[in-house]
Coordinates of C-alpha atoms in Angstrom, one line a residue:
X1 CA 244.1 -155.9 58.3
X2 CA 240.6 -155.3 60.1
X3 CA 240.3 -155.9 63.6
X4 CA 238.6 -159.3 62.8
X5 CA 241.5 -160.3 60.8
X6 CA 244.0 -159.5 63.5
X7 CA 241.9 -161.5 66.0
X8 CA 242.0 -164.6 63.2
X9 CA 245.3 -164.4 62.7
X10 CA 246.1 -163.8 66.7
X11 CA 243.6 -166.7 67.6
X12 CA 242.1 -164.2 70.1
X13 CA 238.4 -162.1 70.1
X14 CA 238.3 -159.4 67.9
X15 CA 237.5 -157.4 70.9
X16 CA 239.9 -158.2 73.3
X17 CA 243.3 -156.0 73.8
X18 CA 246.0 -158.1 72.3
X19 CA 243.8 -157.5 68.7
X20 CA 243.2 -154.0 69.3
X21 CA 247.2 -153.5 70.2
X22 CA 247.7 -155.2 66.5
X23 CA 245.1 -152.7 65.0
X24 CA 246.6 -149.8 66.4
X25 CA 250.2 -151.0 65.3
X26 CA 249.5 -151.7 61.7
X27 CA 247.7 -148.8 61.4
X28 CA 251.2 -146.6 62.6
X29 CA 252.8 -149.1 59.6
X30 CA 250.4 -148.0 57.1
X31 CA 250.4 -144.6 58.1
X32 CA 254.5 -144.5 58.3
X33 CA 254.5 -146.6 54.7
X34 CA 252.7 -142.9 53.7
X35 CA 255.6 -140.6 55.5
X36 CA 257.8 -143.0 54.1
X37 CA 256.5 -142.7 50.4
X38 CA 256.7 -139.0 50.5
X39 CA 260.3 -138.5 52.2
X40 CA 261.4 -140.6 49.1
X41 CA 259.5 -138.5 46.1
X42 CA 260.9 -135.5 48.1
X43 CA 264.6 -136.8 48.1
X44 CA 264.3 -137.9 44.7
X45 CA 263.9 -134.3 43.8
X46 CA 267.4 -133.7 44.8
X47 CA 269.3 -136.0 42.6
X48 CA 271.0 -133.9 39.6
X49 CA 272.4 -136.5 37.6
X50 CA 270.8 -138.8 34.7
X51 CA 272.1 -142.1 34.1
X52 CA 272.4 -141.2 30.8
X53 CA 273.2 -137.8 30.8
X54 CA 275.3 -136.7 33.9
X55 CA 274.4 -132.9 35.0
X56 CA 276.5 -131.2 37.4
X57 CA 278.4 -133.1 39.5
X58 CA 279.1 -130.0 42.1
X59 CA 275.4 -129.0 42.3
X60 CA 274.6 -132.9 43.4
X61 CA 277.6 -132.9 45.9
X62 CA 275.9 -129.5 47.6
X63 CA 272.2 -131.4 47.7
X64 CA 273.5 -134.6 49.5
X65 CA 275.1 -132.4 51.9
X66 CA 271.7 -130.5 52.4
X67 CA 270.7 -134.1 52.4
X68 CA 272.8 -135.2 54.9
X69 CA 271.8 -131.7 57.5
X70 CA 268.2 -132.8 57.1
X71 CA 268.4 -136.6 57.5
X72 CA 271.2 -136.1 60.6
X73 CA 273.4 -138.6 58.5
X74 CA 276.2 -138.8 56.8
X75 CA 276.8 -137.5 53.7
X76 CA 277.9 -141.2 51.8
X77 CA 274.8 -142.2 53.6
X78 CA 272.6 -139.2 52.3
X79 CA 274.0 -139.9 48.7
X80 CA 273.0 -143.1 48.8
X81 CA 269.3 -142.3 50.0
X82 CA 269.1 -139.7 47.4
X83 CA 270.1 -142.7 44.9
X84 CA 267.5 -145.2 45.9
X85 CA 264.9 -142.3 46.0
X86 CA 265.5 -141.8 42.5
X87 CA 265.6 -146.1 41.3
X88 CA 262.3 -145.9 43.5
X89 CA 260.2 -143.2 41.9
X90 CA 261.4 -143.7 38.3
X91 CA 261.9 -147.3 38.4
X92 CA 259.7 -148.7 40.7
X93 CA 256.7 -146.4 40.6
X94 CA 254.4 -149.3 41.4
X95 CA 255.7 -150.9 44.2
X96 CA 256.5 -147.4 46.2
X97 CA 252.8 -146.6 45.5
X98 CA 251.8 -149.9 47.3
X99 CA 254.4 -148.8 49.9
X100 CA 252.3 -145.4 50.3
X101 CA 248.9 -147.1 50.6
X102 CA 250.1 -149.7 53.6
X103 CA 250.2 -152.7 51.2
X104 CA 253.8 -153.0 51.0
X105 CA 255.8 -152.8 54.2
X106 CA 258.3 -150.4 54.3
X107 CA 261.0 -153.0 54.8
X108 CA 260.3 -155.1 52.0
X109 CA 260.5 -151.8 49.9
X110 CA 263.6 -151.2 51.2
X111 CA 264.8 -154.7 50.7
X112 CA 263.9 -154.4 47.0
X113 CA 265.4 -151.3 46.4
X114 CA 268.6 -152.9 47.7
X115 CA 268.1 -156.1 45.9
X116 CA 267.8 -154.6 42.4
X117 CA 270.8 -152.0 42.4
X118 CA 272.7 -153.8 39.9
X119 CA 269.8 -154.0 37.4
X120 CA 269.2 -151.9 34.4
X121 CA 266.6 -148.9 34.7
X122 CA 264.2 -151.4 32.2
X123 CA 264.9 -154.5 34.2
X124 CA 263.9 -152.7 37.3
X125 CA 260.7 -152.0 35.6
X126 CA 260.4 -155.2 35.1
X127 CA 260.5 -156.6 38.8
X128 CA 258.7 -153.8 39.8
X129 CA 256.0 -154.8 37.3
X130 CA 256.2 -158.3 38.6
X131 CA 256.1 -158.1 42.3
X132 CA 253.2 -155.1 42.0
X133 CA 250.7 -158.2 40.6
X134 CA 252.1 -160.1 43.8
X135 CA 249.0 -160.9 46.2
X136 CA 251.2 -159.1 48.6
X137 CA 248.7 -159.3 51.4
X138 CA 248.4 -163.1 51.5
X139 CA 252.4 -164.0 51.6
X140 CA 254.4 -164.3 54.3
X141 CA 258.1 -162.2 54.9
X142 CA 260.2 -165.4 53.7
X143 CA 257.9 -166.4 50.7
X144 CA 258.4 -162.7 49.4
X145 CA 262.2 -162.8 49.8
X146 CA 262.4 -166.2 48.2
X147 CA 260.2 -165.4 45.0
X148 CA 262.5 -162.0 44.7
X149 CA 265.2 -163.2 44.7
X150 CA 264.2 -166.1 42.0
X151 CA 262.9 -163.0 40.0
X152 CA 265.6 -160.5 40.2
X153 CA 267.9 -164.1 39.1
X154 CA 265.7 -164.0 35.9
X155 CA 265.5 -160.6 35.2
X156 CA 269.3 -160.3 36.2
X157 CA 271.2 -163.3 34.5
X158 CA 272.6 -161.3 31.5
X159 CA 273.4 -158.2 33.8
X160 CA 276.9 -157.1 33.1
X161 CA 278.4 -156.5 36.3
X162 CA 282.0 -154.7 37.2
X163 CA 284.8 -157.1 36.3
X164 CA 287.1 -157.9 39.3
X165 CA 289.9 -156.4 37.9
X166 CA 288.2 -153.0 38.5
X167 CA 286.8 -153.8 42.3
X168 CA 290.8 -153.5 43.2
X169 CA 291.2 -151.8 46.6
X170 CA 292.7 -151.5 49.9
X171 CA 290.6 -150.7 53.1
X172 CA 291.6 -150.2 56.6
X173 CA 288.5 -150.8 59.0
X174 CA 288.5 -150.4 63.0
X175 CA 287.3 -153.4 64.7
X176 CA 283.6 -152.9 66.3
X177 CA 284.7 -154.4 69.3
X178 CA 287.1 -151.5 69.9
X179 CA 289.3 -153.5 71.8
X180 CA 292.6 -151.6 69.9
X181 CA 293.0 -154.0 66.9
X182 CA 291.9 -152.8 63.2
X183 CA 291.5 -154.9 60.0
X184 CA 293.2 -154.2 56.7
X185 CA 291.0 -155.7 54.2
X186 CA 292.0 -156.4 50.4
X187 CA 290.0 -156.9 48.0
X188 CA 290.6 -158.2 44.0
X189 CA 290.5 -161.0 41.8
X190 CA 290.7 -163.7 43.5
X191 CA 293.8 -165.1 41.6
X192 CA 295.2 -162.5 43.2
X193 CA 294.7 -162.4 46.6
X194 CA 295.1 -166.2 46.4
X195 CA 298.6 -165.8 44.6
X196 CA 299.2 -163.0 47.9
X197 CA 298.1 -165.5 50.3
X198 CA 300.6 -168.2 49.1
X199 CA 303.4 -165.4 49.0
X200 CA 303.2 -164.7 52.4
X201 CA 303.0 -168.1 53.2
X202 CA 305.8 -169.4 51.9
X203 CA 307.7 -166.3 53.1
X204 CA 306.8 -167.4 56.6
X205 CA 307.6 -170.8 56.3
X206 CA 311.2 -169.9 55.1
X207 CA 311.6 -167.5 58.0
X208 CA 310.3 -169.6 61.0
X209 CA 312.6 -172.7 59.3
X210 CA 316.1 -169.9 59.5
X211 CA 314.3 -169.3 63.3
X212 CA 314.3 -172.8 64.1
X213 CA 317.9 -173.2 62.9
X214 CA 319.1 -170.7 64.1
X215 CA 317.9 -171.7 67.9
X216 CA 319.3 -174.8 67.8
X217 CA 322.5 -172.9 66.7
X218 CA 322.2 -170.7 69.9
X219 CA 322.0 -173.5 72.3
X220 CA 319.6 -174.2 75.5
X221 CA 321.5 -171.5 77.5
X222 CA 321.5 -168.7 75.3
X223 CA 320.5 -165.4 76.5
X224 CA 321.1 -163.8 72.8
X225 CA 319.0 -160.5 71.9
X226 CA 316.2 -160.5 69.3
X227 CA 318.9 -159.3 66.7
X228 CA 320.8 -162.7 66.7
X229 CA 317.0 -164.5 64.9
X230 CA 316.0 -163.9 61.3
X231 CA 313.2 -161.6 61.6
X232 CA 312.7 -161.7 65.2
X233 CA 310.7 -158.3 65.1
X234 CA 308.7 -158.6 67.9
X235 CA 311.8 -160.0 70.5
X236 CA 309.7 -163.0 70.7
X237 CA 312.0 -165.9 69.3
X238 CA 314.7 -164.5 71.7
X239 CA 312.1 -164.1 74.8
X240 CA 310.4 -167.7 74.1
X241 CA 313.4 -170.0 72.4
X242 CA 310.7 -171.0 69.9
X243 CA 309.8 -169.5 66.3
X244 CA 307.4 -167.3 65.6
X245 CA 304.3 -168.7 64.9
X246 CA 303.2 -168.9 60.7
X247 CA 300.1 -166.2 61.8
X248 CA 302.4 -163.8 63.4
X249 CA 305.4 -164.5 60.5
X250 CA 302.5 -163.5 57.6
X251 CA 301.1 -160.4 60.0
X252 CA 305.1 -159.4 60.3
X253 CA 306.2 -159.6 56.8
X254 CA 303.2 -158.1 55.5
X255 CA 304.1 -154.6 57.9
X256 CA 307.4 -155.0 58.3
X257 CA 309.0 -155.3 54.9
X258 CA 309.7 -152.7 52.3
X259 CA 307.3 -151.8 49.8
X260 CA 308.1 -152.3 46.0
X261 CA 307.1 -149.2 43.9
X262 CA 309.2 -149.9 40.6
X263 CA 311.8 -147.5 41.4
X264 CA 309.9 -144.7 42.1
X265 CA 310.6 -143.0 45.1
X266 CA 308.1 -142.2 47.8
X267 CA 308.4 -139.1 50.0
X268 CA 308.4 -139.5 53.9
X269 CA 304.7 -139.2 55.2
X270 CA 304.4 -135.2 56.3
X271 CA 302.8 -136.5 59.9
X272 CA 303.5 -138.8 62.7
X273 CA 301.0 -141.7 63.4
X274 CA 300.3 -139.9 66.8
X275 CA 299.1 -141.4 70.2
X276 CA 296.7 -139.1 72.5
X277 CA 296.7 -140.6 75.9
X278 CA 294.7 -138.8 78.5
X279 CA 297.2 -137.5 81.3
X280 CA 294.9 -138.9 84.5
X281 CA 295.1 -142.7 82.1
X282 CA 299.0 -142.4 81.7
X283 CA 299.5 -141.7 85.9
X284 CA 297.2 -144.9 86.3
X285 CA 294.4 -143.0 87.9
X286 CA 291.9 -143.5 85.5
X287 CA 290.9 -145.9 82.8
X288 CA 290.2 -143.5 79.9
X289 CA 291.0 -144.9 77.0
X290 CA 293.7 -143.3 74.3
X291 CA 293.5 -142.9 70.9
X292 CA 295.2 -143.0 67.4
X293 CA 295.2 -140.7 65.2
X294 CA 291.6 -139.1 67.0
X295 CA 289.8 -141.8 66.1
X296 CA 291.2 -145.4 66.9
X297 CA 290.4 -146.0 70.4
X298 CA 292.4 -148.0 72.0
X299 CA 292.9 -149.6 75.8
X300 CA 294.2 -147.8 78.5
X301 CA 296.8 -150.5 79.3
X302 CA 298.0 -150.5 75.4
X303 CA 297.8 -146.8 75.4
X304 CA 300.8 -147.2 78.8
X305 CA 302.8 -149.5 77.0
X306 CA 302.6 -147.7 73.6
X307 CA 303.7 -144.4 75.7
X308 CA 306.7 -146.2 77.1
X309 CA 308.7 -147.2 74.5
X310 CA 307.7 -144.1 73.0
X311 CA 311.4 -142.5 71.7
X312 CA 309.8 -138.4 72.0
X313 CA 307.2 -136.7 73.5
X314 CA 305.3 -133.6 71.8
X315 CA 303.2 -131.3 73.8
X316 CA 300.8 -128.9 72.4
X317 CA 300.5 -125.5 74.6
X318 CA 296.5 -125.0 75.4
X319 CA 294.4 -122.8 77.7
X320 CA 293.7 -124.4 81.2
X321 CA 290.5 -124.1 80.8
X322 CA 289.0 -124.7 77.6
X323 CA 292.3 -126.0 75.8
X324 CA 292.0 -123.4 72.9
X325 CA 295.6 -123.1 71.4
X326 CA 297.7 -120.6 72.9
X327 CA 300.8 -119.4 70.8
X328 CA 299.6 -116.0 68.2
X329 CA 298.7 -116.3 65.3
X330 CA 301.3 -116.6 62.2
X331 CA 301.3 -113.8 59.4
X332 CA 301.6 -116.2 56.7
X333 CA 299.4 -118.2 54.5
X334 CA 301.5 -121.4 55.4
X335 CA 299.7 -123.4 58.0
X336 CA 303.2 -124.3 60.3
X337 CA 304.0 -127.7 61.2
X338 CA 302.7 -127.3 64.9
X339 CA 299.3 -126.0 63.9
X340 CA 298.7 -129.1 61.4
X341 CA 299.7 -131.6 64.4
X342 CA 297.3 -130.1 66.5
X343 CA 294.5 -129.7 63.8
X344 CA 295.0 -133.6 63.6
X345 CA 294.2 -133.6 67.1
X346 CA 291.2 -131.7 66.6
X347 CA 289.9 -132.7 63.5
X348 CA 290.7 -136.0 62.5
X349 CA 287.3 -136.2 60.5
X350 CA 286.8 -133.5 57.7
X351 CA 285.3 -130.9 59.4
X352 CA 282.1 -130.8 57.3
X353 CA 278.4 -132.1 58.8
X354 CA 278.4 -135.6 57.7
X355 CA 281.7 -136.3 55.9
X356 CA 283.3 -139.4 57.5
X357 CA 286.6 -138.8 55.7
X358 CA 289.7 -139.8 57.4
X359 CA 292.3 -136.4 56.9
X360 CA 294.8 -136.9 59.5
X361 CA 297.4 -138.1 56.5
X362 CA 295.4 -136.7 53.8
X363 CA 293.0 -133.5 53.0
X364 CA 293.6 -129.8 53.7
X365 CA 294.1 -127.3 56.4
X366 CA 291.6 -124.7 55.5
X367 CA 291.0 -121.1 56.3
X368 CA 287.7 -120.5 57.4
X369 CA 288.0 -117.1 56.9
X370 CA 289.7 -116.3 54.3
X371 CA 293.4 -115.2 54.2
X372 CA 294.4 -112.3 52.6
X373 CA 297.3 -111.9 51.0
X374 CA 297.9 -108.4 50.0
X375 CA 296.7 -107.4 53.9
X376 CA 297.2 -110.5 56.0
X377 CA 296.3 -108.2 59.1
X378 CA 293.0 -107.5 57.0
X379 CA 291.7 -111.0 56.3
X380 CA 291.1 -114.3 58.5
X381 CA 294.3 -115.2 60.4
X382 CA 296.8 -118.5 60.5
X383 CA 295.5 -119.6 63.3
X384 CA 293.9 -122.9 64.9
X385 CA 290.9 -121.0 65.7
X386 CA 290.9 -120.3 62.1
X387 CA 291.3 -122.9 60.5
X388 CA 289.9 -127.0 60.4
X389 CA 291.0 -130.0 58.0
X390 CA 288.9 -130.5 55.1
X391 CA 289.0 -133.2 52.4
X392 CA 289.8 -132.6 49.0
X393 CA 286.4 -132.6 47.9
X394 CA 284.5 -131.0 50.1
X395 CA 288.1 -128.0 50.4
X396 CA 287.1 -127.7 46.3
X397 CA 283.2 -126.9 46.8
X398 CA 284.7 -124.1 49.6
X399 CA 286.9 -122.9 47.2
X400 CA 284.1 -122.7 44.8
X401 CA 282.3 -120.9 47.3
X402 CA 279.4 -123.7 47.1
X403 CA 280.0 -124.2 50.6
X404 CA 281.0 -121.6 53.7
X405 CA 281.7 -121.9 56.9
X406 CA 281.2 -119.0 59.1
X407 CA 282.8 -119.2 63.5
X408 CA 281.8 -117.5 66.3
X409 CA 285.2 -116.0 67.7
X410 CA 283.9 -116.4 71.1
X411 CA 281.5 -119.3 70.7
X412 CA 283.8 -121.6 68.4
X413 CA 280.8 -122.2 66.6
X414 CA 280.8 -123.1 63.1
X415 CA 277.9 -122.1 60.7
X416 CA 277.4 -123.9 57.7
X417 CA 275.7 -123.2 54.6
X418 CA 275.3 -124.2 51.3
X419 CA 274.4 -122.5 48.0
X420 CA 272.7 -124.1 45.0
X421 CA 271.0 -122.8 41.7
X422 CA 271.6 -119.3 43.6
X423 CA 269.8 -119.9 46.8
X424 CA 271.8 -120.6 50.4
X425 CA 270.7 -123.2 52.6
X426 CA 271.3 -123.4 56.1
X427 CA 273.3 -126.9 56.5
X428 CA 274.1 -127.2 60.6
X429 CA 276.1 -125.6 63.3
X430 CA 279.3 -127.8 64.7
X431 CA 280.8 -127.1 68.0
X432 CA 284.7 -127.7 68.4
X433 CA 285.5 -130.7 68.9
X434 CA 286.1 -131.5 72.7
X435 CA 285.7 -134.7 74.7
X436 CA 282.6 -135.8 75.6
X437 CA 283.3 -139.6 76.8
X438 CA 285.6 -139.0 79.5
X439 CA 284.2 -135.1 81.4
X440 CA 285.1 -137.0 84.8
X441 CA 288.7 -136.7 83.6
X442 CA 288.1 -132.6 84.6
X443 CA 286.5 -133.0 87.9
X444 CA 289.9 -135.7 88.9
X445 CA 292.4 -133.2 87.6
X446 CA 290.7 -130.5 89.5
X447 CA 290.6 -132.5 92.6
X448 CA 294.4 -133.2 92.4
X449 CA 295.5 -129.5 91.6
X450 CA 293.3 -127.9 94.7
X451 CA 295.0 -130.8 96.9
X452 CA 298.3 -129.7 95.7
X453 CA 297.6 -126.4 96.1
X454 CA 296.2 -126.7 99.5
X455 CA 299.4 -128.6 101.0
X456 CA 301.9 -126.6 99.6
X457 CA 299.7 -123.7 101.6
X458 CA 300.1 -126.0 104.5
X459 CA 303.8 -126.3 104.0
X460 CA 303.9 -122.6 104.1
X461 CA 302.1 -122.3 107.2
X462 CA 304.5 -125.1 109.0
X463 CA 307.4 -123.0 107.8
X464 CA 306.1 -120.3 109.1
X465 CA 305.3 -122.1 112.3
X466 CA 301.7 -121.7 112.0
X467 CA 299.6 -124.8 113.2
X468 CA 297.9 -126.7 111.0
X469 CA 295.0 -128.3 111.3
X470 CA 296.2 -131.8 110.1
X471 CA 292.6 -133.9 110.6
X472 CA 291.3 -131.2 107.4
X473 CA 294.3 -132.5 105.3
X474 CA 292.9 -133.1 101.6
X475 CA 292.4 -136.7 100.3
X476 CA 294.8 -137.9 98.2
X477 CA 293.1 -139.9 96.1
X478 CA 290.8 -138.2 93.3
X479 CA 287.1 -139.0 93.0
X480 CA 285.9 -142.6 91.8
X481 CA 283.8 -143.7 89.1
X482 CA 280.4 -142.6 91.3
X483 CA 281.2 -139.0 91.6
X484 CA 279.1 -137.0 89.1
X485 CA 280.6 -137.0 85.8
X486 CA 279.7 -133.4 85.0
X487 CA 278.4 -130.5 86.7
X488 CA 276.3 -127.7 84.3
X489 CA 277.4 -124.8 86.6
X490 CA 281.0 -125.8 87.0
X491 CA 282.1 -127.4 83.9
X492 CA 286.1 -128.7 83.9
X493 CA 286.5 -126.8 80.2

């Protein structure tokens, strides 16, 4: 791409700016396609495990995490990277070199690497072969993806891929619009989830029929409560006087009824599915939203209604000021019930850079220092500032000593580092987890306190029969959305 070409292909002088702008730009692209090429032959580097004979499986789990510190990902992500580096330099040597000179965009490489995961190390070769003889400088974005695809369809057609029967699974996804609803998603031969979706169909269909029934049973001048309708869960049949609709009847029977484990008995869940609701957000002075769990967010006004029909309250005791946990520590190993609820609360995510791994039903409560249990006054105490929830995995490589964690006492701090092949490598530093969305939340809770404060000093004056100056009396109402949302020298932690 000379500046004559960009001015061809532009329809402008080879002189004028617009052309020079394109030089300058594809120049950057070839010079990133370069970066690009590197970071992958580096990554590659990392990846302990053949295809066809698999190395150790801890050492590779320590490298994505050193993986994931240096690319700022997360680790699935970093794993994944490390993956493709290794398809790319052993299998598509070719292409990734065109990638390097400025040939092949980096996006296209990408795209490629994507395209041909399912293929066999020697049909990779192949493609890469293929598309390396491709005029790749005369063909435009869509003409490459076309004849790609058509090629990796060739190559591809006897691939054996993973039968459905083995791509069984159950996944529970937050919706991106955070707007408090999730998605349960099920996935499995599609006989299946067909013969599922009939199930709950006809299910419904019975139910709303004994709902219609029993309404014209009841009369036009009923007042009856949701008990006196077939599966009137939500109240509505009994607030309407019509059935529940077939969507809501699947959604209810598909949450509401018991599950069927073939007589073996399942033990209560340990934890509560709990709500966090911002104080300031429950009084209806601020629009915060809540959460569930630590990481569902969820409207304010759901967050209000979810609060009162709530049968129990649970408070955990904190520090005013930077809502470190105040009771002592315990003298056993066993982390008490408390101290999990409120690791929940803190770490809902296992606490190592990178993991995304949900462990606010699952994982475990982990002593960063470690407990001793000959002298527990000797080693690292039972206590929240102590301890964070890790998942299984990433709990074995600590116990393996693969990975330590090492917190500042006064900072809260956590250290990370990782050892591999008998060398430690510095992973990240974590803070605690606090809020950092809603810091205005601080600023309104001091306003109210230091206007309670000062009238109650007023009230003293008055019964004291001081006078009172009553044109200084405080606002009432805290600081809107314009006020500053955090001040460095006075934060509200």
């Amino acid at each position: 791409m000379t500046p004559a070409a960009a001015a061809v292909r532009s329809g402008s002088e080879a002189d004028c700016d617009e052309a020079q702008l394109m030089v300058r730009v594809q120049e950057r692209r070839r010079l990133a396609g370069t970066l690009y090429a590197e970071e992958v032959r580096d990554l590659a580097l990392l990846w302990t495990v053949d295809d066809d004979h698999p190395g150790e499986a801890d050492e590779l789990a320590v490298n994505c995490l050193i993986a994931a510190a240096g690319l700022r990902s997360k680790v699935g992500r970093a794993e994944g990277k490390l993956r493709d580096a290794v398809h790319a330099t052993r299998d598509l040597p070719l292409c990734l070199d065109l990638v390097a000179g400025g040939v092949l965009p980096v996006e296209w490489f990408e795209w490629l690497i994507r395209s041909t995961r399912r293929l066999e190390p020697e049909q990779r070769r192949q493609v890469d072969d293929r598309v390396a003889e491709w005029d790749l400088a005369g063909i435009d974005v869509n003409r490459f993806y076309r004849e790609l695809r058509m090629l990796i369809a060739w190559f591809g057609a006897g691939l054996q891929q993973e039968h459905p029967t083995q791509q069984r699974n159950v996944e529970v996804f937050p919706s991106p619009d955070m707007d408090g609803t999730a998605c349960l998603q099920v996935t499995g031969p599609a006989p299946e989830i067909v013969a599922l979706g009939h199930r709950l169909d006809a299910a419904a269909r019975a139910v709303q029929t004994a709902q219609r029934q029993a309404l014209v049973e009841a009369g036009p001048a009923s007042s009856l409560s949701p008990a006196s309708f077939p599966f009137d869960v939500f109240g509505t049949v009994a607030e309407t006087g019509r059935p529940m609709s077939l969507a809501a009847l699947r959604y209810a029977i598909l949450t509401r009824t018991a599950f069927g484990t073939d007589g073996i008995e399942v033990p209560e869940s340990g934890f509560r599915i709990n709500v966090t609701v911002p104080v300031m957000t429950l009084l209806g002075r601020s629009e915060a939203p809540g959460e569930v769990d630590g990481t569902h967010p969820i409207p304010p006004a759901m967050a209000r209604d979810l609060v009162v029909n709530a049968p129990v309250f649970h408070r955990v005791l904190t520090d005013p000021v930077d809502g470190s946990f105040l009771p002592r520590a315990a003298k056993m190993y066993q982390v008490s019930r408390s101290m999990q609820e409120l690791l929940r609360q803190i770490d809902p995510v296992c606490a190592v850079p990178g993991c995304a791994t949900i462990v606010t039903t699952s994982g475990e409560s982990d002593h960063i220092e470690e407990f001793d249990h000959q002298h527990p006054d000797r080693g690292g105490p039972t206590s929240p500032q102590n301890l964070h929830r890790l998942c299984y995995s990433h709990h074995r490589l600590k116990t393996l000593g693969l990975i330590d964690p090492v917190r500042d006492p006064e900072t809260g701090t956590t250290t990370w580092t990782a050892r591999t092949r008998g060398h430690t490598h510095a992973l990240a530093e974590t803070q605690r987890n606090i809020d950092l969305v809603t810091r205005e939340l601080g600023d309104r809770l001091r306003v109210v306190w230091n206007t309670y404060l000062e009238r109650e000093e007023d009230a003293h004056r008055r019964a004291r029969g001081e006078t009172v100056d009553e044109e200084s009396e405080p606002a009432s109402d805290p600081p809107g959305p314009t006020t500053p949302l955090y001040d460095p020298e006075h934060p509200p932690y």
